Amino acid sequence: MSGNLFLDAESLYVELLKGVRSMLTPGTRLVGITSGGAWLASRLHKDLGLEGEAGSISSAMHRDDFAQRGLADGGQTKLPFEINGAHLIVLDDVLYTGRTIRAVLNELFDYGRPASVKLAVLVDRGGRELPVQADFAAARVALPASQSLALAKTESGEFNFSVKA
């Protein structure tokens, strides 16, 4: 980690678990944004004892900077359940500008029309460029625009953060 910022990703995960549990209704489906959000959704799905499997969604095809970024290696969209009429909780590791969430919503609506979509994130770092807000954030931090915050997962499945300049 650089500077004085230290975020205990495992402790924040426990807070996220509590927050998502409070948002659940019967039949709620979890959808994680590749890759960090998909890791979170998968682990939450297991820890919450939900049936079926969590979905994962990629923002790659709907990004407004697709021409510069191209396809990322984060993974493809996989929604192993009906989207029409579903109550969804979309999960992401870090909420920043809101552009990824906008792209994910566009991707999601390519698959159907959900009854509701809520957003839960591990960290909200502010700096919004679009009017997007999480329904639940385990932590809120301020970082300079020159730094990025990324979730990593160890082979044993534990989470940690890295800050890059």
CSV table of N, CA and C in Angstrom, one decimal:
chain,number,residue,atom,x,y,z
A,1,MET,N,0.9,-1.2,0.0
A,1,MET,CA,0.0,0.0,0.0
A,1,MET,C,0.9,1.2,0.0
A,2,SER,N,0.4,2.3,-0.6
A,2,SER,CA,1.2,3.5,-0.6
A,2,SER,C,0.6,4.5,0.4
A,3,GLY,N,1.3,5.5,0.8
A,3,GLY,CA,0.8,6.5,1.7
A,3,GLY,C,0.4,5.9,3.0
A,4,ASN,N,-0.6,6.6,3.6
A,4,ASN,CA,-1.1,6.2,4.9
A,4,ASN,C,-2.4,5.3,4.9
A,5,LEU,N,-2.9,5.1,3.7
A,5,LEU,CA,-4.1,4.4,3.5
A,5,LEU,C,-3.9,2.9,3.7
A,6,PHE,N,-4.7,2.3,4.6
A,6,PHE,CA,-4.7,0.9,4.8
A,6,PHE,C,-6.2,0.5,4.9
A,7,LEU,N,-6.6,-0.4,4.0
A,7,LEU,CA,-7.9,-0.9,4.1
A,7,LEU,C,-7.8,-2.5,4.3
A,8,ASP,N,-8.5,-2.9,5.3
A,8,ASP,CA,-8.5,-4.4,5.6
A,8,ASP,C,-9.7,-4.9,4.8
A,9,ALA,N,-9.4,-5.5,3.6
A,9,ALA,CA,-10.4,-6.0,2.7
A,9,ALA,C,-11.3,-7.1,3.4
A,10,GLU,N,-10.7,-7.9,4.2
A,10,GLU,CA,-11.4,-9.0,4.8
A,10,GLU,C,-12.4,-8.4,5.8
A,11,SER,N,-12.0,-7.4,6.6
A,11,SER,CA,-13.0,-6.8,7.5
A,11,SER,C,-14.1,-6.1,6.8
A,12,LEU,N,-13.8,-5.4,5.7
A,12,LEU,CA,-14.8,-4.8,4.9
A,12,LEU,C,-15.7,-5.8,4.2
A,13,TYR,N,-15.2,-7.0,3.9
A,13,TYR,CA,-16.1,-8.0,3.4
A,13,TYR,C,-17.1,-8.4,4.4
A,14,VAL,N,-16.7,-8.5,5.7
A,14,VAL,CA,-17.7,-8.9,6.7
A,14,VAL,C,-18.8,-7.8,6.8
A,15,GLU,N,-18.5,-6.5,6.6
A,15,GLU,CA,-19.5,-5.5,6.6
A,15,GLU,C,-20.3,-5.6,5.4
A,16,LEU,N,-19.7,-5.9,4.2
A,16,LEU,CA,-20.5,-6.1,3.0
A,16,LEU,C,-21.5,-7.2,3.1
A,17,LEU,N,-21.0,-8.3,3.8
A,17,LEU,CA,-21.9,-9.5,4.0
A,17,LEU,C,-23.1,-9.0,4.8
A,18,LYS,N,-22.9,-8.3,5.9
A,18,LYS,CA,-24.0,-7.8,6.7
A,18,LYS,C,-25.0,-6.9,5.9
A,19,GLY,N,-24.4,-6.0,5.1
A,19,GLY,CA,-25.2,-5.1,4.3
A,19,GLY,C,-26.0,-5.8,3.2
A,20,VAL,N,-25.4,-6.7,2.5
A,20,VAL,CA,-26.1,-7.5,1.5
A,20,VAL,C,-27.2,-8.3,2.1
A,21,ARG,N,-26.9,-9.0,3.3
A,21,ARG,CA,-27.9,-9.8,4.0
A,21,ARG,C,-29.1,-8.9,4.3
A,22,SER,N,-28.9,-7.7,4.7
A,22,SER,CA,-30.1,-6.8,5.0
A,22,SER,C,-30.9,-6.4,3.8
A,23,MET,N,-30.3,-6.4,2.6
A,23,MET,CA,-30.9,-6.1,1.4
A,23,MET,C,-31.7,-7.2,0.7
A,24,LEU,N,-31.4,-8.4,1.1
A,24,LEU,CA,-32.0,-9.6,0.5
A,24,LEU,C,-33.5,-9.7,0.7
A,25,THR,N,-34.2,-10.1,-0.4
A,25,THR,CA,-35.6,-10.4,-0.3
A,25,THR,C,-35.7,-11.9,-0.9
A,26,PRO,N,-36.7,-12.6,-0.7
A,26,PRO,CA,-36.8,-13.9,-1.3
A,26,PRO,C,-36.6,-13.8,-2.8
A,27,GLY,N,-35.7,-14.7,-3.3
A,27,GLY,CA,-35.5,-14.7,-4.7
A,27,GLY,C,-34.5,-13.7,-5.2
A,28,THR,N,-33.9,-12.9,-4.4
A,28,THR,CA,-32.9,-11.9,-4.8
A,28,THR,C,-31.7,-12.7,-5.5
A,29,ARG,N,-31.2,-12.1,-6.5
A,29,ARG,CA,-30.1,-12.7,-7.2
A,29,ARG,C,-28.9,-11.8,-7.1
A,30,LEU,N,-27.7,-12.4,-7.0
A,30,LEU,CA,-26.5,-11.6,-6.9
A,30,LEU,C,-25.8,-11.6,-8.3
A,31,VAL,N,-25.3,-10.5,-8.7
A,31,VAL,CA,-24.5,-10.3,-9.9
A,31,VAL,C,-23.3,-9.5,-9.6
A,32,GLY,N,-22.1,-10.1,-9.9
A,32,GLY,CA,-20.9,-9.4,-9.6
A,32,GLY,C,-20.3,-8.9,-10.9
A,33,ILE,N,-19.7,-7.7,-10.9
A,33,ILE,CA,-19.0,-7.1,-12.0
A,33,ILE,C,-17.6,-7.7,-12.1
A,34,THR,N,-17.3,-8.2,-13.3
A,34,THR,CA,-15.9,-8.8,-13.4
A,34,THR,C,-14.9,-7.8,-13.2
A,35,SER,N,-13.8,-8.1,-12.5
A,35,SER,CA,-13.5,-9.3,-11.9
A,35,SER,C,-13.7,-9.3,-10.3
A,36,GLY,N,-13.4,-8.2,-9.7
A,36,GLY,CA,-13.5,-8.0,-8.3
A,36,GLY,C,-14.9,-8.2,-7.8
A,37,GLY,N,-15.9,-7.6,-8.4
A,37,GLY,CA,-17.3,-7.8,-8.0
A,37,GLY,C,-17.8,-9.2,-8.2
A,38,ALA,N,-17.3,-9.9,-9.2
A,38,ALA,CA,-17.7,-11.3,-9.4
A,38,ALA,C,-17.1,-12.2,-8.3
A,39,TRP,N,-15.9,-11.9,-7.8
A,39,TRP,CA,-15.3,-12.6,-6.7
A,39,TRP,C,-16.2,-12.4,-5.5
A,40,LEU,N,-16.5,-11.2,-5.2
A,40,LEU,CA,-17.4,-10.9,-4.1
A,40,LEU,C,-18.7,-11.6,-4.2
A,41,ALA,N,-19.4,-11.5,-5.3
A,41,ALA,CA,-20.7,-12.1,-5.5
A,41,ALA,C,-20.6,-13.6,-5.2
A,42,SER,N,-19.6,-14.3,-5.8
A,42,SER,CA,-19.4,-15.7,-5.6
A,42,SER,C,-19.3,-16.1,-4.1
A,43,ARG,N,-18.4,-15.4,-3.4
A,43,ARG,CA,-18.2,-15.6,-2.0
A,43,ARG,C,-19.4,-15.3,-1.2
A,44,LEU,N,-20.1,-14.2,-1.4
A,44,LEU,CA,-21.3,-13.8,-0.7
A,44,LEU,C,-22.4,-14.8,-0.9
A,45,HIS,N,-22.5,-15.3,-2.2
A,45,HIS,CA,-23.6,-16.3,-2.5
A,45,HIS,C,-23.4,-17.5,-1.6
A,46,LYS,N,-22.1,-18.0,-1.5
A,46,LYS,CA,-21.8,-19.1,-0.7
A,46,LYS,C,-22.1,-18.9,0.8
A,47,ASP,N,-21.6,-17.7,1.3
A,47,ASP,CA,-21.7,-17.4,2.7
A,47,ASP,C,-23.1,-17.1,3.1
A,48,LEU,N,-24.0,-16.7,2.2
A,48,LEU,CA,-25.4,-16.4,2.5
A,48,LEU,C,-26.2,-17.7,2.3
A,49,GLY,N,-25.6,-18.7,1.8
A,49,GLY,CA,-26.4,-20.0,1.6
A,49,GLY,C,-27.5,-19.9,0.5
A,50,LEU,N,-27.3,-19.1,-0.5
A,50,LEU,CA,-28.3,-18.9,-1.6
A,50,LEU,C,-28.3,-20.1,-2.5
A,51,GLU,N,-29.4,-20.3,-3.1
A,51,GLU,CA,-29.5,-21.4,-4.1
A,51,GLU,C,-29.0,-21.0,-5.5
A,52,GLY,N,-28.6,-22.0,-6.3
A,52,GLY,CA,-28.2,-21.7,-7.6
A,52,GLY,C,-26.7,-21.1,-7.6
A,53,GLU,N,-26.5,-20.2,-8.5
A,53,GLU,CA,-25.1,-19.6,-8.5
A,53,GLU,C,-25.3,-18.1,-8.8
A,54,ALA,N,-24.3,-17.4,-8.4
A,54,ALA,CA,-24.2,-15.9,-8.6
A,54,ALA,C,-23.9,-15.7,-10.1
A,55,GLY,N,-24.4,-14.6,-10.6
A,55,GLY,CA,-24.1,-14.2,-12.0
A,55,GLY,C,-22.9,-13.3,-12.0
A,56,SER,N,-22.3,-13.2,-13.2
A,56,SER,CA,-21.2,-12.2,-13.4
A,56,SER,C,-21.5,-11.4,-14.6
A,57,ILE,N,-21.1,-10.2,-14.6
A,57,ILE,CA,-21.4,-9.3,-15.7
A,57,ILE,C,-20.2,-8.5,-16.1
A,58,SER,N,-20.0,-8.3,-17.4
A,58,SER,CA,-18.8,-7.5,-17.9
A,58,SER,C,-19.3,-6.2,-18.4
A,59,SER,N,-18.5,-5.2,-18.2
A,59,SER,CA,-18.9,-3.8,-18.7
A,59,SER,C,-18.2,-3.6,-20.0
A,60,ALA,N,-17.4,-4.5,-20.5
A,60,ALA,CA,-16.5,-4.2,-21.7
A,60,ALA,C,-17.2,-3.7,-22.9
A,61,MET,N,-18.3,-4.4,-23.3
A,61,MET,CA,-19.0,-4.0,-24.5
A,61,MET,C,-19.8,-2.7,-24.5
A,62,HIS,N,-20.0,-2.2,-23.3
A,62,HIS,CA,-20.8,-0.9,-23.3
A,62,HIS,C,-20.0,0.2,-22.7
A,63,ARG,N,-18.7,0.1,-22.5
A,63,ARG,CA,-17.9,1.2,-22.0
A,63,ARG,C,-17.8,2.3,-23.0
A,64,ASP,N,-17.8,3.6,-22.5
A,64,ASP,CA,-17.7,4.7,-23.4
A,64,ASP,C,-16.2,4.9,-23.8
A,65,ASP,N,-15.3,4.2,-23.2
A,65,ASP,CA,-13.9,4.2,-23.6
A,65,ASP,C,-13.5,2.9,-24.3
A,66,PHE,N,-14.4,2.2,-24.9
A,66,PHE,CA,-14.1,0.9,-25.5
A,66,PHE,C,-13.0,1.0,-26.5
A,67,ALA,N,-13.1,2.1,-27.3
A,67,ALA,CA,-12.1,2.2,-28.4
A,67,ALA,C,-10.7,2.3,-27.9
A,68,GLN,N,-10.5,2.9,-26.7
A,68,GLN,CA,-9.2,3.0,-26.1
A,68,GLN,C,-8.8,1.7,-25.3
A,69,ARG,N,-9.7,1.1,-24.6
A,69,ARG,CA,-9.5,0.0,-23.7
A,69,ARG,C,-9.5,-1.4,-24.4
A,70,GLY,N,-10.5,-1.5,-25.3
A,70,GLY,CA,-10.7,-2.8,-25.9
A,70,GLY,C,-11.3,-3.8,-24.9
A,71,LEU,N,-11.3,-5.1,-25.2
A,71,LEU,CA,-11.8,-6.0,-24.3
A,71,LEU,C,-10.8,-6.3,-23.2
A,72,ALA,N,-11.3,-6.3,-22.0
A,72,ALA,CA,-10.5,-6.6,-20.8
A,72,ALA,C,-10.5,-8.1,-20.6
A,73,ASP,N,-9.5,-8.6,-19.8
A,73,ASP,CA,-9.5,-10.1,-19.5
A,73,ASP,C,-10.4,-10.4,-18.4
A,74,GLY,N,-11.2,-9.5,-17.9
A,74,GLY,CA,-12.0,-9.8,-16.7
A,74,GLY,C,-13.0,-10.9,-16.8
A,75,GLY,N,-13.4,-11.3,-18.0
A,75,GLY,CA,-14.4,-12.4,-18.1
A,75,GLY,C,-15.6,-11.9,-18.8
A,76,GLN,N,-16.4,-12.9,-19.2
A,76,GLN,CA,-17.6,-12.6,-20.0
A,76,GLN,C,-18.8,-12.6,-19.0
A,77,THR,N,-19.9,-12.0,-19.5
A,77,THR,CA,-21.2,-12.0,-18.8
A,77,THR,C,-21.7,-13.4,-18.7
A,78,LYS,N,-22.1,-13.8,-17.5
A,78,LYS,CA,-22.7,-15.1,-17.3
A,78,LYS,C,-23.9,-14.9,-16.3
A,79,LEU,N,-25.1,-15.0,-16.8
A,79,LEU,CA,-26.3,-14.8,-16.0
A,79,LEU,C,-27.1,-16.1,-16.0
A,80,PRO,N,-26.9,-17.0,-15.0
A,80,PRO,CA,-27.5,-18.3,-15.1
A,80,PRO,C,-28.9,-18.3,-14.5
A,81,PHE,N,-29.7,-17.3,-14.7
A,81,PHE,CA,-31.0,-17.2,-14.2
A,81,PHE,C,-31.8,-16.2,-15.0
A,82,GLU,N,-33.1,-16.2,-14.9
A,82,GLU,CA,-33.9,-15.2,-15.7
A,82,GLU,C,-33.8,-13.8,-15.2
A,83,ILE,N,-33.5,-12.9,-16.0
A,83,ILE,CA,-33.4,-11.5,-15.6
A,83,ILE,C,-34.7,-10.8,-15.6
A,84,ASN,N,-35.6,-11.1,-16.5
A,84,ASN,CA,-36.9,-10.4,-16.5
A,84,ASN,C,-37.7,-10.6,-15.2
A,85,GLY,N,-38.0,-9.5,-14.5
A,85,GLY,CA,-38.7,-9.6,-13.3
A,85,GLY,C,-37.9,-9.9,-12.0
A,86,ALA,N,-36.6,-10.1,-12.2
A,86,ALA,CA,-35.8,-10.5,-11.1
A,86,ALA,C,-35.4,-9.2,-10.2
A,87,HIS,N,-35.2,-9.5,-8.9
A,87,HIS,CA,-34.6,-8.5,-8.0
A,87,HIS,C,-33.1,-8.8,-7.9
A,88,LEU,N,-32.3,-7.8,-8.3
A,88,LEU,CA,-30.9,-8.1,-8.4
A,88,LEU,C,-30.1,-7.2,-7.5
A,89,ILE,N,-29.0,-7.7,-6.9
A,89,ILE,CA,-28.0,-6.9,-6.2
A,89,ILE,C,-26.7,-7.0,-7.1
A,90,VAL,N,-26.3,-5.9,-7.6
A,90,VAL,CA,-25.1,-5.8,-8.4
A,90,VAL,C,-24.0,-5.5,-7.4
A,91,LEU,N,-22.9,-6.2,-7.5
A,91,LEU,CA,-21.7,-6.0,-6.6
A,91,LEU,C,-20.5,-5.6,-7.3
A,92,ASP,N,-19.8,-4.7,-6.7
A,92,ASP,CA,-18.5,-4.2,-7.3
A,92,ASP,C,-17.5,-4.0,-6.1
A,93,ASP,N,-16.2,-4.1,-6.5
A,93,ASP,CA,-15.2,-3.9,-5.4
A,93,ASP,C,-15.1,-2.4,-5.1
A,94,VAL,N,-14.9,-1.5,-6.1
A,94,VAL,CA,-14.7,-0.1,-5.9
A,94,VAL,C,-15.6,0.7,-6.8
A,95,LEU,N,-16.3,1.6,-6.2
A,95,LEU,CA,-17.1,2.5,-7.0
A,95,LEU,C,-16.4,3.8,-7.1
A,96,TYR,N,-16.2,4.3,-8.3
A,96,TYR,CA,-15.4,5.6,-8.5
A,96,TYR,C,-16.2,6.5,-9.4
A,97,THR,N,-16.1,6.6,-10.7
A,97,THR,CA,-16.7,7.6,-11.5
A,97,THR,C,-18.2,7.3,-11.8
A,98,GLY,N,-18.6,6.0,-11.7
A,98,GLY,CA,-19.9,5.6,-12.1
A,98,GLY,C,-20.0,5.1,-13.5
A,99,ARG,N,-19.0,5.2,-14.3
A,99,ARG,CA,-19.0,4.8,-15.7
A,99,ARG,C,-19.1,3.3,-15.9
A,100,THR,N,-18.5,2.5,-15.0
A,100,THR,CA,-18.6,1.1,-15.1
A,100,THR,C,-20.0,0.7,-14.8
A,101,ILE,N,-20.6,1.3,-13.8
A,101,ILE,CA,-22.0,0.9,-13.4
A,101,ILE,C,-23.0,1.2,-14.6
A,102,ARG,N,-22.8,2.4,-15.2
A,102,ARG,CA,-23.6,2.7,-16.4
A,102,ARG,C,-23.5,1.7,-17.5
A,103,ALA,N,-22.3,1.3,-17.8
A,103,ALA,CA,-22.0,0.2,-18.8
A,103,ALA,C,-22.7,-1.1,-18.4
A,104,VAL,N,-22.5,-1.5,-17.1
A,104,VAL,CA,-23.1,-2.7,-16.6
A,104,VAL,C,-24.6,-2.7,-16.7
A,105,LEU,N,-25.3,-1.6,-16.4
A,105,LEU,CA,-26.7,-1.5,-16.6
A,105,LEU,C,-27.1,-1.7,-18.0
A,106,ASN,N,-26.4,-1.1,-18.9
A,106,ASN,CA,-26.7,-1.3,-20.3
A,106,ASN,C,-26.6,-2.8,-20.7
A,107,GLU,N,-25.5,-3.4,-20.2
A,107,GLU,CA,-25.3,-4.9,-20.5
A,107,GLU,C,-26.4,-5.7,-19.9
A,108,LEU,N,-26.8,-5.4,-18.7
A,108,LEU,CA,-27.9,-6.1,-18.0
A,108,LEU,C,-29.2,-6.0,-18.7
A,109,PHE,N,-29.5,-4.8,-19.2
A,109,PHE,CA,-30.8,-4.7,-20.0
A,109,PHE,C,-30.8,-5.3,-21.3
A,110,ASP,N,-29.6,-5.7,-21.8
A,110,ASP,CA,-29.5,-6.5,-23.0
A,110,ASP,C,-30.1,-7.9,-22.8
A,111,TYR,N,-30.1,-8.3,-21.5
A,111,TYR,CA,-30.6,-9.7,-21.1
A,111,TYR,C,-32.0,-9.7,-20.6
A,112,GLY,N,-32.6,-8.6,-20.4
A,112,GLY,CA,-34.0,-8.5,-19.9
A,112,GLY,C,-34.2,-7.3,-19.1
A,113,ARG,N,-35.4,-7.3,-18.5
A,113,ARG,CA,-35.8,-6.1,-17.7
A,113,ARG,C,-36.1,-6.6,-16.2
A,114,PRO,N,-35.1,-6.3,-15.4
A,114,PRO,CA,-35.3,-6.7,-14.0
A,114,PRO,C,-36.3,-5.9,-13.2
A,115,ALA,N,-36.9,-6.5,-12.2
A,115,ALA,CA,-37.9,-5.7,-11.4
A,115,ALA,C,-37.2,-4.6,-10.6
A,116,SER,N,-36.0,-4.9,-10.1
A,116,SER,CA,-35.2,-3.9,-9.4
A,116,SER,C,-33.7,-4.2,-9.4
A,117,VAL,N,-32.9,-3.2,-9.3
A,117,VAL,CA,-31.5,-3.4,-9.3
A,117,VAL,C,-30.9,-2.5,-8.2
A,118,LYS,N,-30.2,-3.1,-7.2
A,118,LYS,CA,-29.5,-2.4,-6.2
A,118,LYS,C,-28.0,-2.6,-6.3
A,119,LEU,N,-27.2,-1.6,-5.8
A,119,LEU,CA,-25.8,-1.7,-5.9
A,119,LEU,C,-25.2,-1.7,-4.5
A,120,ALA,N,-24.3,-2.7,-4.4
A,120,ALA,CA,-23.5,-2.8,-3.1
A,120,ALA,C,-22.0,-2.9,-3.5
A,121,VAL,N,-21.2,-2.1,-2.8
A,121,VAL,CA,-19.8,-2.1,-3.1
A,121,VAL,C,-19.0,-2.2,-1.8
A,122,LEU,N,-17.7,-2.7,-2.0
A,122,LEU,CA,-16.8,-2.8,-0.9
A,122,LEU,C,-16.3,-1.4,-0.5
A,123,VAL,N,-15.9,-0.6,-1.5
A,123,VAL,CA,-15.4,0.7,-1.2
A,123,VAL,C,-16.0,1.7,-2.2
A,124,ASP,N,-16.5,2.8,-1.7
A,124,ASP,CA,-16.9,4.0,-2.5
A,124,ASP,C,-15.8,5.0,-2.3
A,125,ARG,N,-15.1,5.3,-3.4
A,125,ARG,CA,-14.0,6.3,-3.3
A,125,ARG,C,-14.3,7.7,-3.8
A,126,GLY,N,-15.6,7.9,-4.0
A,126,GLY,CA,-16.0,9.2,-4.4
A,126,GLY,C,-15.6,9.5,-5.9
A,127,GLY,N,-15.6,10.8,-6.3
A,127,GLY,CA,-15.1,11.1,-7.6
A,127,GLY,C,-16.1,10.9,-8.7
A,128,ARG,N,-17.4,10.9,-8.4
A,128,ARG,CA,-18.4,10.5,-9.4
A,128,ARG,C,-18.4,11.5,-10.6
A,129,GLU,N,-18.5,10.9,-11.8
A,129,GLU,CA,-18.7,11.7,-13.0
A,129,GLU,C,-20.2,11.5,-13.5
A,130,LEU,N,-20.9,10.5,-13.0
A,130,LEU,CA,-22.3,10.3,-13.4
A,130,LEU,C,-23.1,10.1,-12.1
A,131,PRO,N,-24.4,10.4,-12.1
A,131,PRO,CA,-25.2,10.3,-10.9
A,131,PRO,C,-25.5,8.9,-10.5
A,132,VAL,N,-24.5,8.2,-10.0
A,132,VAL,CA,-24.6,6.8,-9.5
A,132,VAL,C,-24.3,6.8,-8.1
A,133,GLN,N,-25.0,6.1,-7.3
A,133,GLN,CA,-24.7,5.9,-5.9
A,133,GLN,C,-25.0,4.5,-5.4
A,134,ALA,N,-24.2,4.0,-4.6
A,134,ALA,CA,-24.4,2.6,-4.0
A,134,ALA,C,-25.5,2.6,-3.0
A,135,ASP,N,-26.3,1.6,-3.0
A,135,ASP,CA,-27.3,1.4,-1.9
A,135,ASP,C,-26.6,1.0,-0.6
A,136,PHE,N,-25.4,0.4,-0.7
A,136,PHE,CA,-24.6,0.0,0.4
A,136,PHE,C,-23.1,0.1,0.1
A,137,ALA,N,-22.3,0.7,0.9
A,137,ALA,CA,-20.9,0.7,0.7
A,137,ALA,C,-20.3,0.3,2.1
A,138,ALA,N,-19.4,-0.7,2.1
A,138,ALA,CA,-18.7,-1.1,3.4
A,138,ALA,C,-17.8,0.0,3.9
A,139,ALA,N,-17.2,0.8,3.0
A,139,ALA,CA,-16.3,1.9,3.4
A,139,ALA,C,-16.4,3.0,2.3
A,140,ARG,N,-16.1,4.2,2.8
A,140,ARG,CA,-15.9,5.4,1.9
A,140,ARG,C,-14.5,5.9,2.2
A,141,VAL,N,-13.8,6.1,1.1
A,141,VAL,CA,-12.4,6.7,1.2
A,141,VAL,C,-12.2,7.7,0.1
A,142,ALA,N,-11.3,8.6,0.3
A,142,ALA,CA,-10.9,9.6,-0.6
A,142,ALA,C,-9.5,9.3,-1.1
A,143,LEU,N,-9.3,9.2,-2.4
A,143,LEU,CA,-8.0,9.0,-3.0
A,143,LEU,C,-7.8,10.1,-4.1
A,144,PRO,N,-6.6,10.5,-4.3
A,144,PRO,CA,-6.4,11.4,-5.5
A,144,PRO,C,-6.7,10.7,-6.8
A,145,ALA,N,-7.1,11.4,-7.8
A,145,ALA,CA,-7.4,10.8,-9.1
A,145,ALA,C,-6.2,10.1,-9.7
A,146,SER,N,-5.0,10.5,-9.3
A,146,SER,CA,-3.8,9.8,-9.8
A,146,SER,C,-3.6,8.4,-9.2
A,147,GLN,N,-4.4,8.0,-8.2
A,147,GLN,CA,-4.2,6.7,-7.6
A,147,GLN,C,-5.4,5.8,-8.0
A,148,SER,N,-5.1,4.5,-8.1
A,148,SER,CA,-6.2,3.6,-8.3
A,148,SER,C,-6.2,2.6,-7.1
A,149,LEU,N,-7.4,2.0,-6.8
A,149,LEU,CA,-7.6,1.1,-5.7
A,149,LEU,C,-8.1,-0.2,-6.4
A,150,ALA,N,-7.4,-1.3,-6.2
A,150,ALA,CA,-7.8,-2.6,-6.8
A,150,ALA,C,-7.9,-3.7,-5.8
A,151,LEU,N,-8.9,-4.5,-5.9
A,151,LEU,CA,-9.1,-5.7,-5.1
A,151,LEU,C,-8.3,-6.8,-5.7
A,152,ALA,N,-7.7,-7.6,-4.8
A,152,ALA,CA,-7.0,-8.8,-5.3
A,152,ALA,C,-7.5,-10.0,-4.4
A,153,LYS,N,-7.3,-11.1,-5.0
A,153,LYS,CA,-7.7,-12.3,-4.2
A,153,LYS,C,-6.6,-13.3,-4.2
A,154,THR,N,-6.3,-13.8,-3.0
A,154,THR,CA,-5.2,-14.8,-2.9
A,154,THR,C,-5.7,-16.2,-3.4
A,155,GLU,N,-4.8,-17.2,-3.5
A,155,GLU,CA,-5.2,-18.5,-3.9
A,155,GLU,C,-6.1,-19.1,-2.9
A,156,SER,N,-6.0,-18.7,-1.6
A,156,SER,CA,-6.9,-19.3,-0.6
A,156,SER,C,-8.3,-18.6,-0.5
A,157,GLY,N,-8.4,-17.6,-1.4
A,157,GLY,CA,-9.7,-16.9,-1.5
A,157,GLY,C,-9.9,-15.6,-0.6
A,158,GLU,N,-8.8,-15.2,0.1
A,158,GLU,CA,-8.8,-14.0,0.9
A,158,GLU,C,-8.6,-12.8,0.0
A,159,PHE,N,-9.3,-11.7,0.4
A,159,PHE,CA,-9.2,-10.4,-0.3
A,159,PHE,C,-8.2,-9.5,0.3
A,160,ASN,N,-7.6,-8.7,-0.5
A,160,ASN,CA,-6.7,-7.6,-0.1
A,160,ASN,C,-6.8,-6.5,-1.1
A,161,PHE,N,-6.4,-5.3,-0.7
A,161,PHE,CA,-6.4,-4.1,-1.6
A,161,PHE,C,-4.9,-3.7,-2.0
A,162,SER,N,-4.8,-3.2,-3.2
A,162,SER,CA,-3.5,-2.5,-3.5
A,162,SER,C,-3.9,-1.1,-4.0
A,163,VAL,N,-3.0,-0.2,-3.7
A,163,VAL,CA,-3.2,1.2,-4.2
A,163,VAL,C,-2.0,1.4,-5.1
A,164,LYS,N,-2.3,1.9,-6.3
A,164,LYS,CA,-1.3,2.2,-7.3
A,164,LYS,C,-1.4,3.6,-7.8
A,165,ALA,N,-0.2,4.2,-8.0
A,165,ALA,CA,-0.1,5.6,-8.4
A,165,ALA,C,-0.1,5.6,-10.0
